CSV table of C-alpha atoms in Angstrom, one decimal:
chain,number,residue,atom,x,y,z
S,4,UNK,CA,0.0,0.0,0.0
S,5,UNK,CA,2.9,2.4,0.6
S,6,UNK,CA,3.8,2.3,-3.1
S,7,UNK,CA,0.4,3.7,-3.9
S,8,UNK,CA,1.3,7.1,-2.5
S,9,UNK,CA,4.5,7.5,-4.4
S,10,UNK,CA,2.9,10.4,-6.5
S,11,UNK,CA,4.1,13.7,-7.6
S,12,UNK,CA,3.1,16.7,-5.5
S,13,UNK,CA,0.7,17.7,-8.3
S,14,UNK,CA,-1.0,14.3,-8.5
S,15,UNK,CA,-1.3,14.1,-4.7
S,16,UNK,CA,-2.8,17.6,-4.5
S,17,UNK,CA,-5.3,16.9,-7.2
S,18,UNK,CA,-6.4,13.7,-5.5
S,19,UNK,CA,-6.8,15.5,-2.2
S,20,UNK,CA,-8.8,18.3,-3.9
S,21,UNK,CA,-11.1,15.7,-5.4
S,22,UNK,CA,-11.7,14.1,-2.0
S,23,UNK,CA,-12.4,17.4,-0.3
S,24,UNK,CA,-14.8,18.5,-3.1
S,25,UNK,CA,-16.6,15.1,-2.6
S,26,UNK,CA,-17.7,16.0,0.9
S,27,UNK,CA,-19.3,19.3,-0.1
S,28,UNK,CA,-22.7,17.6,-0.1
S,29,UNK,CA,-24.8,20.7,-0.2
S,30,UNK,CA,-22.7,22.5,-2.8
S,31,UNK,CA,-22.0,25.4,-0.5
S,32,UNK,CA,-18.2,25.1,-0.3
S,33,UNK,CA,-18.6,23.7,3.2
S,34,UNK,CA,-17.8,20.2,4.6
S,35,UNK,CA,-20.3,18.7,7.1
S,36,UNK,CA,-18.0,17.6,9.9
S,37,UNK,CA,-20.7,15.2,11.2
S,38,UNK,CA,-20.5,13.4,7.8
S,39,UNK,CA,-16.7,13.0,8.4
S,40,UNK,CA,-17.2,11.7,11.9
S,41,UNK,CA,-19.6,9.1,10.6
S,42,UNK,CA,-17.2,7.7,8.1
S,43,UNK,CA,-16.4,4.0,8.6
S,44,UNK,CA,-13.0,2.5,7.9
S,45,UNK,CA,-13.4,-0.2,5.2
S,46,UNK,CA,-12.6,-3.8,6.3
S,47,UNK,CA,-9.7,-4.1,3.9
S,48,UNK,CA,-8.2,-0.9,5.2
S,49,UNK,CA,-8.8,-1.6,8.9
S,50,UNK,CA,-5.6,-3.8,9.4
S,51,UNK,CA,-3.5,-0.7,8.6
S,52,UNK,CA,-5.8,2.0,10.1
S,53,UNK,CA,-8.2,1.5,13.0
S,54,UNK,CA,-11.5,3.3,13.3
S,55,UNK,CA,-10.1,4.9,16.5
S,56,UNK,CA,-7.1,6.3,14.6
S,57,UNK,CA,-9.2,7.6,11.8
S,58,UNK,CA,-11.6,9.3,14.3
S,59,UNK,CA,-8.7,11.0,16.0
S,60,UNK,CA,-7.6,12.5,12.6
S,61,UNK,CA,-11.2,13.8,12.0
S,62,UNK,CA,-11.4,15.1,15.5
S,63,UNK,CA,-8.2,17.1,14.8
S,64,UNK,CA,-9.9,18.6,11.7
S,65,UNK,CA,-13.1,19.4,13.7
S,66,UNK,CA,-11.1,21.2,16.4
S,67,UNK,CA,-9.8,23.7,13.8
S,68,UNK,CA,-13.2,25.3,13.6
S,69,UNK,CA,-12.9,26.1,9.9
S,70,UNK,CA,-14.6,23.6,7.7
S,71,UNK,CA,-14.7,24.8,4.1
S,72,UNK,CA,-13.6,22.6,1.2
S,73,UNK,CA,-10.3,24.4,1.0
S,74,UNK,CA,-9.7,24.0,4.7
S,75,UNK,CA,-10.2,20.2,4.4
S,76,UNK,CA,-7.7,20.3,1.5
S,77,UNK,CA,-5.2,22.2,3.5
S,78,UNK,CA,-5.7,19.8,6.5
S,79,UNK,CA,-5.1,16.7,4.4
S,80,UNK,CA,-2.0,18.3,2.8
S,81,UNK,CA,-0.8,19.1,6.3
S,82,UNK,CA,-1.2,15.5,7.3
S,83,UNK,CA,1.0,14.5,4.4
S,84,UNK,CA,3.6,17.2,4.6
S,85,UNK,CA,3.7,18.5,8.2
S,86,UNK,CA,2.6,15.6,10.5
S,87,UNK,CA,4.6,13.2,8.4
S,88,UNK,CA,2.2,10.3,8.5
S,89,UNK,CA,3.7,7.1,7.3
S,90,UNK,CA,2.9,6.5,3.6
S,91,UNK,CA,0.7,3.6,4.4
S,92,UNK,CA,-1.3,5.4,7.1
S,93,UNK,CA,-1.8,8.4,4.9
S,94,UNK,CA,-3.0,6.3,2.0
S,95,UNK,CA,-5.4,4.6,4.3
S,96,UNK,CA,-6.9,7.9,5.4
S,97,UNK,CA,-7.4,8.9,1.8
S,98,UNK,CA,-8.9,5.5,0.8
S,99,UNK,CA,-11.3,5.7,3.7
S,100,UNK,CA,-12.5,9.1,2.7
S,101,UNK,CA,-12.8,8.1,-0.9
S,102,UNK,CA,-14.8,5.0,-0.2
S,103,UNK,CA,-17.4,6.8,1.9
S,104,UNK,CA,-18.1,9.8,-0.3
S,105,UNK,CA,-21.7,10.2,-1.6
S,106,UNK,CA,-23.4,12.2,-4.4
S,107,UNK,CA,-23.9,15.9,-3.6
S,108,UNK,CA,-27.4,17.4,-4.2
S,109,UNK,CA,-26.5,18.6,-7.6
S,110,UNK,CA,-25.0,15.3,-8.8
S,111,UNK,CA,-28.0,13.4,-7.3
S,112,UNK,CA,-30.5,15.6,-9.1
S,113,UNK,CA,-28.6,15.1,-12.4
S,114,UNK,CA,-28.3,11.4,-12.0
S,115,UNK,CA,-32.0,11.1,-11.1
S,116,UNK,CA,-33.0,13.3,-14.0
S,117,UNK,CA,-31.0,11.2,-16.4
S,118,UNK,CA,-32.7,8.1,-15.2
S,119,UNK,CA,-36.1,9.6,-15.7
S,120,UNK,CA,-35.1,10.7,-19.2
S,121,UNK,CA,-34.0,7.2,-20.1
S,122,UNK,CA,-37.2,5.8,-18.7
S,123,UNK,CA,-39.3,8.2,-20.8
S,124,UNK,CA,-37.3,7.4,-23.9
S,125,UNK,CA,-38.0,3.7,-23.2
S,126,UNK,CA,-41.7,4.4,-22.9
S,127,UNK,CA,-41.5,6.4,-26.1
S,128,UNK,CA,-39.9,3.3,-27.8
S,129,UNK,CA,-36.9,5.4,-28.7
S,130,UNK,CA,-33.9,3.0,-29.2
S,131,UNK,CA,-31.4,4.7,-27.0
S,132,UNK,CA,-29.5,3.3,-24.0
S,133,UNK,CA,-27.0,4.9,-21.7
S,134,UNK,CA,-23.4,4.4,-22.9
S,135,UNK,CA,-21.7,2.6,-20.0
S,136,UNK,CA,-18.2,1.2,-20.2
S,137,UNK,CA,-18.6,-2.6,-19.8
S,138,UNK,CA,-15.3,-2.8,-17.8
S,139,UNK,CA,-16.5,-0.1,-15.5
S,140,UNK,CA,-19.9,-1.8,-15.0
S,141,UNK,CA,-18.2,-5.1,-14.3
S,142,UNK,CA,-15.5,-3.7,-12.0
S,143,UNK,CA,-17.2,-1.1,-9.9
S,144,UNK,CA,-18.1,-2.1,-6.4
S,145,UNK,CA,-16.1,-5.4,-6.8
S,146,UNK,CA,-18.6,-6.7,-9.3
S,147,UNK,CA,-21.7,-5.6,-7.5
S,148,UNK,CA,-23.7,-4.5,-10.5
S,149,UNK,CA,-23.5,-7.5,-12.8
S,150,UNK,CA,-24.6,-9.7,-9.9
S,151,UNK,CA,-27.6,-7.5,-9.0
S,152,UNK,CA,-28.6,-6.4,-12.4
S,153,UNK,CA,-28.2,-9.5,-14.6
S,154,UNK,CA,-29.1,-12.2,-12.1
S,155,UNK,CA,-31.9,-10.7,-9.9
S,156,UNK,CA,-33.7,-8.6,-12.5
S,157,UNK,CA,-34.3,-8.7,-16.3
S,158,UNK,CA,-30.9,-8.6,-18.0
S,159,UNK,CA,-29.5,-5.2,-18.7
S,160,UNK,CA,-31.9,-3.2,-16.5
S,161,UNK,CA,-31.4,-1.0,-13.4
S,162,UNK,CA,-33.8,0.3,-10.8
S,163,UNK,CA,-33.3,3.9,-9.7
S,164,UNK,CA,-31.6,2.9,-6.5
S,165,UNK,CA,-29.1,0.8,-8.5
S,166,UNK,CA,-28.6,3.6,-10.9
S,167,UNK,CA,-27.8,6.0,-8.1
S,168,UNK,CA,-25.5,3.5,-6.4
S,169,UNK,CA,-23.7,2.9,-9.7
S,170,UNK,CA,-22.8,6.6,-10.0
S,171,UNK,CA,-22.0,6.8,-6.3
S,172,UNK,CA,-19.4,4.0,-6.8
S,173,UNK,CA,-17.9,5.9,-9.8
S,174,UNK,CA,-17.4,8.9,-7.5
S,175,UNK,CA,-16.0,6.7,-4.7
S,176,UNK,CA,-13.7,4.6,-6.8
S,177,UNK,CA,-12.7,7.0,-9.7
S,178,UNK,CA,-13.3,10.5,-8.2
S,179,UNK,CA,-15.4,13.6,-8.7
S,180,UNK,CA,-13.8,14.5,-12.0
S,181,UNK,CA,-14.5,11.1,-13.6
S,182,UNK,CA,-18.1,11.2,-12.4
S,183,UNK,CA,-18.6,14.6,-14.0
S,184,UNK,CA,-17.1,13.3,-17.3
S,185,UNK,CA,-19.4,10.3,-17.3
S,186,UNK,CA,-22.5,12.5,-16.8
S,187,UNK,CA,-21.3,15.0,-19.4
S,188,UNK,CA,-20.9,12.1,-21.9
S,189,UNK,CA,-24.4,10.8,-21.2
S,190,UNK,CA,-25.9,14.3,-21.5
S,191,UNK,CA,-24.1,15.0,-24.8
S,192,UNK,CA,-25.7,11.9,-26.5
S,193,UNK,CA,-29.1,12.1,-25.0
S,194,UNK,CA,-31.9,12.5,-27.6
S,195,UNK,CA,-35.1,14.5,-27.0
S,196,UNK,CA,-38.1,12.6,-25.6
S,197,UNK,CA,-41.3,12.9,-27.5
S,198,UNK,CA,-42.7,15.4,-25.0
S,199,UNK,CA,-39.5,17.5,-25.2
S,200,UNK,CA,-39.6,17.4,-29.0
S,201,UNK,CA,-43.2,18.7,-28.9
S,202,UNK,CA,-42.2,21.5,-26.6
S,203,UNK,CA,-39.3,22.5,-28.9
S,204,UNK,CA,-41.7,22.5,-31.9
S,205,UNK,CA,-44.3,24.6,-30.0
S,206,UNK,CA,-41.5,27.1,-28.9
S,207,UNK,CA,-40.3,27.3,-32.5
S,208,UNK,CA,-43.8,28.1,-33.8
S,209,UNK,CA,-44.2,30.8,-31.1
S,210,UNK,CA,-40.9,32.3,-32.1
S,211,UNK,CA,-41.8,32.2,-35.8
S,212,UNK,CA,-45.2,33.8,-35.1
S,213,UNK,CA,-43.6,36.5,-33.0
S,214,UNK,CA,-41.0,37.3,-35.7
S,215,UNK,CA,-43.7,37.3,-38.3
S,216,UNK,CA,-45.8,39.8,-36.3
S,217,UNK,CA,-42.9,42.2,-35.7
S,218,UNK,CA,-42.9,45.2,-38.2
S,219,UNK,CA,-39.8,45.6,-40.2
S,220,UNK,CA,-38.0,48.6,-38.8
S,221,UNK,CA,-36.6,49.4,-42.2
S,222,UNK,CA,-39.9,49.4,-44.0
S,223,UNK,CA,-41.6,52.6,-45.1
């Protein structure tokens, strides 16, 4: 595990920034300290970092009294550079934070909106499915999704709770930036539903009527 933190300063800073941003659940540039205090050390990390040790680290952050995203970034950088945590211990702190992050309100709204759009397209008999990397689908959550989606339900389908969990795992295992890219890619290829198409046509007709009713300022 120690080898995993042999990163350049730039790479380490970017990873820490990603983690800190992940705990801004309300998108207000503020970290909820209670969320941090409720973080559980994963079982595969526990041999190197106990729950008590992790809680002591979070207690130290809480005692600072300043809990913005940038303050959490600075605190984690300080653990690495000032407190001189052993490489393995520091990596365990980062892994624990990464594995417990959840979708913020903006991400959750977007993920839910995408799901509803795909459901509406399905109901409209539009042949369009979300473009999900098969390797990502198979690997995320240690193979959780093929087991629940392909064996317990009709093959190739997801319920909303599974859809949200899938994107939460992307954020936990691949980071905030990767989740944002996945969502952008889905949005960029999403066709209009029938109802959206009708709304666009109605808007176009209104605009055309408005333009047609406006006198030509150069006339006369």
